[in-house]
């Protein structure tokens, strides 16, 4: 008999919550099979089987709080048991329900056919895609209570993002509190906040209350960068196997500006100012679970292809909820691109203990005065929010102007000017 323990949490994480068991007591599993998921303030951690065997006892249930290395289950290596997948939260099965036809289901771990004798409710539960099951877990809304737009009324991920409840639905959360009630066409939802959303809310509130935050704005002519991208994007993708985007140049430009203005690459630790001799830039990513900021390490040593490849990798992990703690901590500066959602201008909020954050926005054609003549140019507003306790206005403005100059003339980066 062996113990299954929660992962050892870093010092910055006090505890976590079990959000899902992928096995039931007595179920046979193989080595490295996913057993449970534990959500912390920053990331969802996976607990896997240490060996082939049977989960003999589940000690911590869904919604239980666990601390670092807590016992969550007991396990017997080499034993055999039931191979049926299940869930501790599976709905009650009505034996009078007619049998469902055999059909393929998505499990996220390989497609296997449903049992031909599976009751209708159970088959519906298992025929949901991983994305739908994940959205249901985070929102507390049962997909069976949602009007589906897919084939045969199947609920899709889009349906779960903005659920239209069935007329007779009365949905309750795991705690028994109603999370959605339907009264004709007027629907309300009450959904408990996830740990990540709570943590994001706390940090944003803390940033606005505990820092002397100020924002300076500028605008950048994107035509030179867009022309360069159009000219070289096919060769770039063919050579490096990744698309050439705008973010890589902004990361390079920000890195160069950080070298010139060390105060922007610093952080406050009590009464001490910590000047970082490295450049770890976080790139804000919107995921289904909320805003996360994966970090690019040592950007001064990365090529544009390296940046694009790493951003693509970290963005994919963010959408799948697979980011590790080491990929989300320790950044010295952050870039947020609200332009991908159409934002014209905004005031980005600091990501403590960092002292500055750059906000990119939408590119729009605007009439600009050039050498006494009016030209239509693709322009982007830039915003730099900074902690005025650390950074003077002059430094902040010069830092943003440096980024503007480097983006408007990319050759300056190549020539190290």
Short mmCIF file of C-alpha atoms in Angstrom, two decimals:
data_model
loop_
_atom_site.label_atom_id
_atom_site.label_comp_id
_atom_site.label_asym_id
_atom_site.label_seq_id
_atom_site.Cartn_x
_atom_site.Cartn_y
_atom_site.Cartn_z
CA UNK A 1 0.00 0.00 0.00
CA UNK A 2 1.32 3.44 -0.94
CA UNK A 3 0.24 7.04 -0.44
CA UNK A 4 -0.82 9.50 -3.13
CA UNK A 5 0.15 12.98 -2.01
CA UNK A 6 -0.51 16.47 -3.27
CA UNK A 7 2.48 18.08 -5.02
CA UNK A 8 4.97 20.06 -2.97
CA UNK A 9 3.83 23.66 -3.37
CA UNK A 10 6.28 26.57 -3.71
CA UNK A 11 6.55 28.98 -0.77
CA UNK A 12 4.27 31.47 -2.56
CA UNK A 13 1.37 28.98 -2.53
CA UNK A 14 -0.22 28.09 0.80
CA UNK A 15 -2.77 25.53 -0.32
CA UNK A 16 -4.94 24.29 -3.19
CA UNK A 17 -8.37 22.86 -3.88
CA UNK A 18 -9.18 19.52 -5.48
CA UNK A 19 -11.32 20.41 -8.48
CA UNK A 20 -11.68 16.99 -10.12
CA UNK A 21 -11.01 13.30 -9.61
CA UNK A 22 -10.57 11.37 -12.85
CA UNK A 23 -10.82 7.99 -11.11
CA UNK A 24 -13.01 6.27 -8.52
CA UNK A 25 -12.12 4.05 -5.59
CA UNK A 26 -11.22 0.55 -6.74
CA UNK A 27 -10.37 1.68 -10.26
CA UNK A 28 -7.32 0.17 -11.95
CA UNK A 29 -4.89 2.67 -13.48
CA UNK A 30 -1.60 2.62 -15.34
CA UNK A 31 1.56 4.45 -14.41
CA UNK A 32 1.35 8.21 -15.14
CA UNK A 33 -2.43 8.11 -15.65
CA UNK A 34 -4.07 11.36 -14.54
CA UNK A 35 -5.74 10.87 -11.15
CA UNK A 36 -6.74 14.31 -9.93
CA UNK A 37 -6.41 18.04 -10.54
CA UNK A 38 -5.59 20.55 -7.81
CA UNK A 39 -6.21 24.24 -8.44
CA UNK A 40 -3.99 26.77 -6.69
CA UNK A 41 -3.95 30.56 -6.82
CA UNK A 42 -1.74 30.45 -9.91
CA UNK A 43 -2.07 27.17 -11.77
CA UNK A 44 -3.82 23.80 -11.94
CA UNK A 45 -1.52 20.95 -10.86
CA UNK A 46 -1.98 17.37 -12.01
CA UNK A 47 -1.56 14.31 -9.78
CA UNK A 48 -0.62 11.14 -11.68
CA UNK A 49 -0.41 7.46 -10.76
CA UNK A 50 3.05 6.48 -9.44
CA UNK A 51 2.76 2.95 -10.86
CA UNK A 52 0.34 0.41 -12.31
CA UNK A 53 -2.20 -0.52 -9.68
CA UNK A 54 -5.48 0.37 -7.98
CA UNK A 55 -6.70 3.49 -6.19
CA UNK A 56 -7.97 1.84 -3.01
CA UNK A 57 -9.21 4.91 -1.14
CA UNK A 58 -9.85 8.58 -1.96
CA UNK A 59 -9.06 10.59 1.16
CA UNK A 60 -9.66 14.15 -0.10
CA UNK A 61 -12.83 14.85 -2.07
CA UNK A 62 -13.66 17.47 -4.68
CA UNK A 63 -13.66 21.00 -3.16
CA UNK A 64 -11.50 19.88 -0.22
CA UNK A 65 -8.57 22.16 0.59
CA UNK A 66 -5.16 20.49 0.62
CA UNK A 67 -1.76 21.73 1.70
CA UNK A 68 1.64 20.89 0.31
CA UNK A 69 2.29 17.11 0.20
CA UNK A 70 -1.01 16.27 1.95
CA UNK A 71 -2.30 12.70 1.68
CA UNK A 72 -5.14 12.69 -0.86
CA UNK A 73 -5.51 8.98 -1.71
CA UNK A 74 -4.22 5.48 -1.03
CA UNK A 75 -2.85 3.26 -3.75
CA UNK A 76 -1.90 -0.39 -4.12
CA UNK A 77 0.77 -1.04 -6.72
CA UNK A 78 0.42 -4.13 -8.89
CA UNK A 79 -3.16 -4.78 -7.83
CA UNK A 80 -6.04 -5.23 -10.26
CA UNK A 81 -9.50 -3.76 -10.06
CA UNK A 82 -12.24 -2.13 -12.08
CA UNK A 83 -11.13 -0.55 -15.35
CA UNK A 84 -14.30 1.54 -15.72
CA UNK A 85 -13.60 5.27 -15.70
CA UNK A 86 -15.86 7.28 -13.51
CA UNK A 87 -16.24 10.38 -11.45
CA UNK A 88 -17.12 10.94 -7.82
CA UNK A 89 -19.53 13.55 -9.04
CA UNK A 90 -21.31 11.42 -11.64
CA UNK A 91 -25.08 11.97 -11.64
CA UNK A 92 -27.36 9.30 -10.27
CA UNK A 93 -28.24 6.65 -12.87
CA UNK A 94 -31.87 5.83 -13.52
CA UNK A 95 -32.14 2.10 -14.30
CA UNK A 96 -35.41 2.69 -16.17
CA UNK A 97 -33.72 4.89 -18.76
CA UNK A 98 -33.43 3.27 -22.23
CA UNK A 99 -29.98 2.24 -23.39
CA UNK A 100 -28.02 4.73 -25.49
CA UNK A 101 -26.62 3.73 -28.89
CA UNK A 102 -22.92 3.05 -29.25
CA UNK A 103 -21.05 6.20 -30.22
CA UNK A 104 -17.56 7.62 -30.04
CA UNK A 105 -16.70 9.93 -27.19
CA UNK A 106 -13.84 12.36 -26.66
CA UNK A 107 -11.93 11.79 -23.46
CA UNK A 108 -8.79 13.79 -24.06
CA UNK A 109 -6.74 10.60 -23.61
CA UNK A 110 -7.76 8.74 -26.77
CA UNK A 111 -11.14 7.86 -28.24
CA UNK A 112 -12.95 4.80 -26.89
CA UNK A 113 -16.51 3.71 -27.60
CA UNK A 114 -19.19 4.09 -24.95
CA UNK A 115 -20.56 0.87 -23.48
CA UNK A 116 -23.65 -0.19 -25.43
CA UNK A 117 -25.52 -0.77 -22.18
CA UNK A 118 -24.69 2.65 -20.74
CA UNK A 119 -27.77 4.43 -19.33
CA UNK A 120 -28.74 7.58 -21.17
CA UNK A 121 -27.67 10.06 -18.47
CA UNK A 122 -24.24 8.46 -18.11
CA UNK A 123 -23.66 8.34 -21.85
CA UNK A 124 -24.57 12.02 -22.16
CA UNK A 125 -22.14 12.86 -19.39
CA UNK A 126 -19.27 10.99 -21.02
CA UNK A 127 -19.97 12.19 -24.56
CA UNK A 128 -18.99 15.76 -23.71
CA UNK A 129 -15.72 17.04 -25.14
CA UNK A 130 -12.85 17.87 -22.74
CA UNK A 131 -13.37 21.58 -23.43
CA UNK A 132 -17.05 21.35 -22.44
CA UNK A 133 -16.25 19.37 -19.30
CA UNK A 134 -13.59 21.90 -18.35
CA UNK A 135 -15.97 24.84 -18.88
CA UNK A 136 -18.63 23.07 -16.82
CA UNK A 137 -16.18 22.49 -13.98
CA UNK A 138 -15.12 26.14 -13.92
CA UNK A 139 -18.60 27.65 -14.22
CA UNK A 140 -20.55 25.18 -12.12
CA UNK A 141 -23.18 24.90 -14.87
CA UNK A 142 -24.27 21.39 -15.82
CA UNK A 143 -24.08 20.99 -19.63
CA UNK A 144 -27.27 18.89 -19.49
CA UNK A 145 -29.14 22.05 -18.47
CA UNK A 146 -27.79 24.07 -21.42
CA UNK A 147 -29.36 24.38 -24.85
CA UNK A 148 -26.88 22.83 -27.29
CA UNK A 149 -26.19 24.22 -30.75
CA UNK A 150 -24.18 21.23 -32.00
CA UNK A 151 -25.30 18.24 -34.03
CA UNK A 152 -28.21 16.53 -32.39
CA UNK A 153 -28.40 19.24 -29.73
CA UNK A 154 -24.90 18.51 -28.43
CA UNK A 155 -23.47 21.19 -26.14
CA UNK A 156 -20.33 22.89 -27.47
CA UNK A 157 -17.63 24.97 -25.80
CA UNK A 158 -19.23 28.10 -27.29
CA UNK A 159 -22.54 27.15 -25.70
CA UNK A 160 -20.85 26.91 -22.30
CA UNK A 161 -19.18 30.31 -22.71
CA UNK A 162 -22.59 32.03 -22.94
CA UNK A 163 -25.04 29.35 -21.79
CA UNK A 164 -28.70 29.52 -22.71
CA UNK A 165 -30.45 27.49 -20.04
CA UNK A 166 -33.28 25.13 -20.76
CA UNK A 167 -36.64 26.44 -19.68
CA UNK A 168 -37.03 23.99 -16.80
CA UNK A 169 -33.46 24.25 -15.47
CA UNK A 170 -32.66 24.99 -11.86
CA UNK A 171 -28.94 24.50 -11.48
CA UNK A 172 -27.08 24.23 -8.22
CA UNK A 173 -23.39 24.31 -7.46
CA UNK A 174 -21.48 21.61 -5.62
CA UNK A 175 -22.15 23.49 -2.39
CA UNK A 176 -25.88 23.32 -3.01
CA UNK A 177 -26.27 27.03 -3.72
CA UNK A 178 -28.15 27.92 -6.87
CA UNK A 179 -25.81 29.11 -9.60
CA UNK A 180 -28.49 29.68 -12.23
CA UNK A 181 -32.22 30.03 -12.21
CA UNK A 182 -34.45 30.33 -15.25
CA UNK A 183 -37.73 32.23 -15.25
CA UNK A 184 -38.89 32.36 -18.84
CA UNK A 185 -36.43 34.41 -20.88
CA UNK A 186 -34.99 36.23 -17.85
CA UNK A 187 -32.03 34.20 -16.59
CA UNK A 188 -29.60 34.77 -13.79
CA UNK A 189 -26.45 32.88 -12.90
CA UNK A 190 -24.60 32.81 -9.60
CA UNK A 191 -21.24 31.12 -10.06
CA UNK A 192 -18.59 30.80 -7.32
CA UNK A 193 -15.30 32.43 -8.34
CA UNK A 194 -12.45 30.08 -9.14
CA UNK A 195 -9.26 30.34 -7.13
CA UNK A 196 -7.46 31.87 -10.10
CA UNK A 197 -10.14 34.52 -10.60
CA UNK A 198 -10.04 35.37 -6.89
CA UNK A 199 -6.27 35.68 -7.00
CA UNK A 200 -6.37 37.89 -10.09
CA UNK A 201 -8.96 40.11 -8.39
CA UNK A 202 -6.84 40.39 -5.25
CA UNK A 203 -3.67 41.25 -7.15
CA UNK A 204 -5.36 43.86 -9.35
CA UNK A 205 -6.98 45.51 -6.34
CA UNK A 206 -3.67 45.46 -4.48
CA UNK A 207 -1.87 47.01 -7.44
CA UNK A 208 -4.31 49.92 -7.61
CA UNK A 209 -4.27 50.51 -3.84
CA UNK A 210 -0.64 49.85 -2.89
CA UNK A 211 1.24 51.53 -5.74
CA UNK A 212 1.50 55.10 -7.01
CA UNK A 213 0.42 54.06 -10.49
CA UNK A 214 0.58 56.53 -13.34
CA UNK A 215 0.20 56.01 -17.10
CA UNK A 216 1.88 57.79 -19.98
CA UNK A 217 0.73 57.42 -23.60
CA UNK A 218 2.26 57.66 -27.05
CA UNK A 219 1.49 56.47 -30.54
CA UNK A 220 3.54 54.51 -33.03
CA UNK A 221 3.48 54.35 -36.81
CA UNK A 222 3.21 50.64 -37.58
CA UNK A 223 3.79 50.98 -41.34
CA UNK A 224 7.54 50.19 -41.32
CA UNK A 225 6.97 47.11 -39.19
CA UNK A 226 4.00 46.00 -41.28
CA UNK A 227 5.99 46.48 -44.50
CA UNK A 228 8.89 44.44 -43.10
CA UNK A 229 6.50 41.69 -42.01
CA UNK A 230 4.82 41.56 -45.42
CA UNK A 231 8.19 41.38 -47.17
CA UNK A 232 9.76 38.65 -45.06
CA UNK A 233 6.94 36.66 -43.44
CA UNK A 234 7.02 33.79 -45.96
CA UNK A 235 10.81 33.44 -45.81
CA UNK A 236 10.71 33.74 -42.01
CA UNK A 237 8.11 31.00 -41.63
CA UNK A 238 9.89 28.75 -44.12
CA UNK A 239 13.24 29.19 -42.33
CA UNK A 240 12.07 29.03 -38.70
CA UNK A 241 8.80 27.10 -38.89
CA UNK A 242 6.86 29.80 -37.04
CA UNK A 243 4.89 32.84 -38.15
CA UNK A 244 6.37 36.32 -37.89
CA UNK A 245 4.15 38.44 -35.65
CA UNK A 246 4.38 41.90 -34.15
CA UNK A 247 4.91 40.75 -30.57
CA UNK A 248 8.46 39.52 -31.18
CA UNK A 249 9.65 42.96 -32.27
CA UNK A 250 7.91 44.63 -29.32
CA UNK A 251 9.61 42.17 -26.98
CA UNK A 252 12.98 42.96 -28.56
CA UNK A 253 12.27 46.70 -28.42
CA UNK A 254 11.16 46.49 -24.78
CA UNK A 255 14.29 44.52 -23.89
CA UNK A 256 16.53 47.18 -25.43
CA UNK A 257 14.61 49.94 -23.66
CA UNK A 258 14.94 48.09 -20.34
CA UNK A 259 18.71 48.01 -20.81
CA UNK A 260 18.75 51.78 -21.22
CA UNK A 261 16.44 52.48 -18.27
CA UNK A 262 17.28 50.03 -15.45
CA UNK A 263 14.68 51.51 -13.08
CA UNK A 264 11.92 50.14 -15.31
CA UNK A 265 13.46 46.67 -14.97
CA UNK A 266 13.54 46.90 -11.17
CA UNK A 267 11.18 45.95 -8.35
CA UNK A 268 10.46 47.06 -4.81
CA UNK A 269 11.13 44.74 -1.88
CA UNK A 270 10.09 46.56 1.26
CA UNK A 271 12.35 49.61 1.46
CA UNK A 272 14.84 48.13 -1.01
CA UNK A 273 15.04 48.64 -4.75
CA UNK A 274 16.08 45.47 -6.59
CA UNK A 275 17.71 46.14 -9.97
CA UNK A 276 17.52 43.00 -12.10
CA UNK A 277 20.49 42.11 -14.27
CA UNK A 278 18.35 39.91 -16.51
CA UNK A 279 15.31 40.46 -18.71
CA UNK A 280 12.32 38.19 -18.10
CA UNK A 281 9.29 39.61 -19.90
CA UNK A 282 5.79 38.38 -19.13
CA UNK A 283 3.23 38.32 -21.93
CA UNK A 284 -0.37 38.58 -20.72
CA UNK A 285 -2.60 35.86 -22.19
CA UNK A 286 -6.37 35.56 -21.86
CA UNK A 287 -7.43 31.95 -21.24
CA UNK A 288 -10.68 30.19 -20.38
CA UNK A 289 -9.60 30.23 -16.74
CA UNK A 290 -8.76 33.93 -16.68
CA UNK A 291 -5.77 36.18 -17.29
CA UNK A 292 -2.38 34.51 -16.96
CA UNK A 293 1.10 35.91 -17.59
CA UNK A 294 3.64 33.33 -18.81
CA UNK A 295 7.21 34.61 -18.77
CA UNK A 296 9.85 34.68 -21.52
CA UNK A 297 13.22 34.14 -19.86
CA UNK A 298 16.39 36.04 -20.84
CA UNK A 299 14.82 37.86 -23.78
CA UNK A 300 18.13 39.61 -24.44
CA UNK A 301 19.45 36.25 -25.63
CA UNK A 302 16.44 35.36 -27.77
CA UNK A 303 16.07 35.86 -31.50
CA UNK A 304 12.77 36.98 -32.96
CA UNK A 305 12.13 33.39 -34.03
CA UNK A 306 12.82 32.22 -30.47
CA UNK A 307 10.33 34.75 -29.12
CA UNK A 308 7.60 33.82 -31.59
CA UNK A 309 8.09 30.11 -30.96
CA UNK A 310 8.05 30.50 -27.18
CA UNK A 311 4.99 32.75 -27.20
CA UNK A 312 3.14 30.18 -29.31
CA UNK A 313 4.18 27.38 -26.94
CA UNK A 314 3.21 29.24 -23.77
CA UNK A 315 -0.04 30.50 -25.30
CA UNK A 316 -1.05 26.93 -26.15
CA UNK A 317 -0.28 25.78 -22.62
CA UNK A 318 -2.30 28.67 -21.20
CA UNK A 319 -5.39 27.69 -23.20
CA UNK A 320 -5.03 24.07 -22.06
CA UNK A 321 -4.39 25.02 -18.43
CA UNK A 322 -0.98 23.30 -18.58
CA UNK A 323 1.30 26.17 -17.57
CA UNK A 324 3.75 25.29 -14.82
CA UNK A 325 4.48 27.53 -11.85
CA UNK A 326 8.02 28.13 -13.08
CA UNK A 327 6.60 29.47 -16.35
CA UNK A 328 4.45 32.09 -14.59
CA UNK A 329 6.70 33.52 -11.89
CA UNK A 330 9.67 35.85 -11.68
CA UNK A 331 8.99 38.27 -14.54
CA UNK A 332 10.66 41.71 -14.45
CA UNK A 333 8.37 43.48 -16.97
CA UNK A 334 5.03 42.74 -18.64
CA UNK A 335 3.48 43.38 -22.06
CA UNK A 336 -0.28 43.24 -22.52
CA UNK A 337 -1.88 43.37 -25.97
CA UNK A 338 -5.50 44.47 -25.75
CA UNK A 339 -5.40 45.22 -29.45
CA UNK A 340 -6.18 41.60 -30.31
CA UNK A 341 -9.66 42.25 -28.87
CA UNK A 342 -10.03 45.62 -30.61
CA UNK A 343 -9.07 47.91 -27.72
CA UNK A 344 -8.24 51.42 -28.94
CA UNK A 345 -6.68 52.64 -25.69
CA UNK A 346 -6.54 51.47 -22.08
CA UNK A 347 -4.65 51.88 -18.83
CA UNK A 348 -2.94 48.57 -18.03
CA UNK A 349 -2.63 47.69 -14.33
CA UNK A 350 0.74 46.85 -12.81
CA UNK A 351 1.74 43.27 -12.11
CA UNK A 352 3.45 43.61 -8.67
CA UNK A 353 6.23 43.52 -7.68
CA UNK A 354 7.09 44.72 -11.19
CA UNK A 355 7.21 48.49 -11.58
CA UNK A 356 5.94 48.89 -15.15
CA UNK A 357 3.72 47.32 -17.81
CA UNK A 358 3.41 48.12 -21.52
CA UNK A 359 -0.01 48.12 -23.15
CA UNK A 360 -0.37 47.55 -26.91
CA UNK A 361 -3.62 48.35 -28.70
CA UNK A 362 -5.46 48.03 -32.00
CA UNK A 363 -3.90 49.22 -35.24
CA UNK A 364 -6.15 51.72 -37.01
CA UNK A 365 -5.68 53.89 -40.10
CA UNK A 366 -5.62 57.56 -39.07
CA UNK A 367 -4.79 60.84 -40.88
CA UNK A 368 -1.35 62.01 -39.74
CA UNK A 369 0.68 65.12 -40.59
CA UNK A 370 3.92 64.09 -42.33
CA UNK A 371 6.26 66.81 -43.61
CA UNK A 372 3.39 69.26 -43.84
CA UNK A 373 1.12 66.83 -45.68
CA UNK A 374 -1.70 64.59 -44.48
CA UNK A 375 -1.09 60.86 -44.89
CA UNK A 376 -3.22 57.90 -43.84
CA UNK A 377 -1.05 55.67 -41.66
CA UNK A 378 -1.66 52.54 -39.57
CA UNK A 379 -1.25 53.84 -36.02
CA UNK A 380 -1.22 52.16 -32.61
CA UNK A 381 -1.58 53.79 -29.22
CA UNK A 382 0.94 52.62 -26.62
CA UNK A 383 0.47 52.95 -22.87
CA UNK A 384 3.06 52.55 -20.13
CA UNK A 385 1.75 52.24 -16.59
CA UNK A 386 4.45 52.59 -13.95
CA UNK A 387 4.96 52.92 -10.21
CA UNK A 388 5.79 56.57 -9.63
CA UNK A 389 7.52 55.67 -6.36
CA UNK A 390 10.23 53.97 -8.38
CA UNK A 391 10.17 55.63 -11.80
CA UNK A 392 10.17 59.35 -12.51
CA UNK A 393 7.98 60.74 -15.24
CA UNK A 394 10.99 61.66 -17.37
CA UNK A 395 12.29 58.07 -17.34
CA UNK A 396 8.84 56.65 -18.14
CA UNK A 397 8.32 58.98 -21.10
CA UNK A 398 11.83 58.37 -22.47
CA UNK A 399 11.38 54.61 -22.08
CA UNK A 400 8.14 54.70 -24.10
CA UNK A 401 9.67 56.99 -26.74
CA UNK A 402 12.56 54.52 -27.09
CA UNK A 403 10.13 51.70 -27.84
CA UNK A 404 8.32 53.94 -30.35
CA UNK A 405 11.56 54.78 -32.16
CA UNK A 406 12.72 51.16 -32.31
CA UNK A 407 9.37 49.92 -33.65
CA UNK A 408 9.16 52.69 -36.25
CA UNK A 409 12.68 51.90 -37.46
CA UNK A 410 13.43 48.18 -36.84
CA UNK A 411 16.88 48.55 -38.40
CA UNK A 412 17.99 50.34 -35.22
CA UNK A 413 17.68 47.03 -33.38
CA UNK A 414 19.70 45.18 -35.98
CA UNK A 415 22.44 47.83 -35.99
CA UNK A 416 22.39 48.16 -32.16
CA UNK A 417 21.84 51.94 -32.39
#
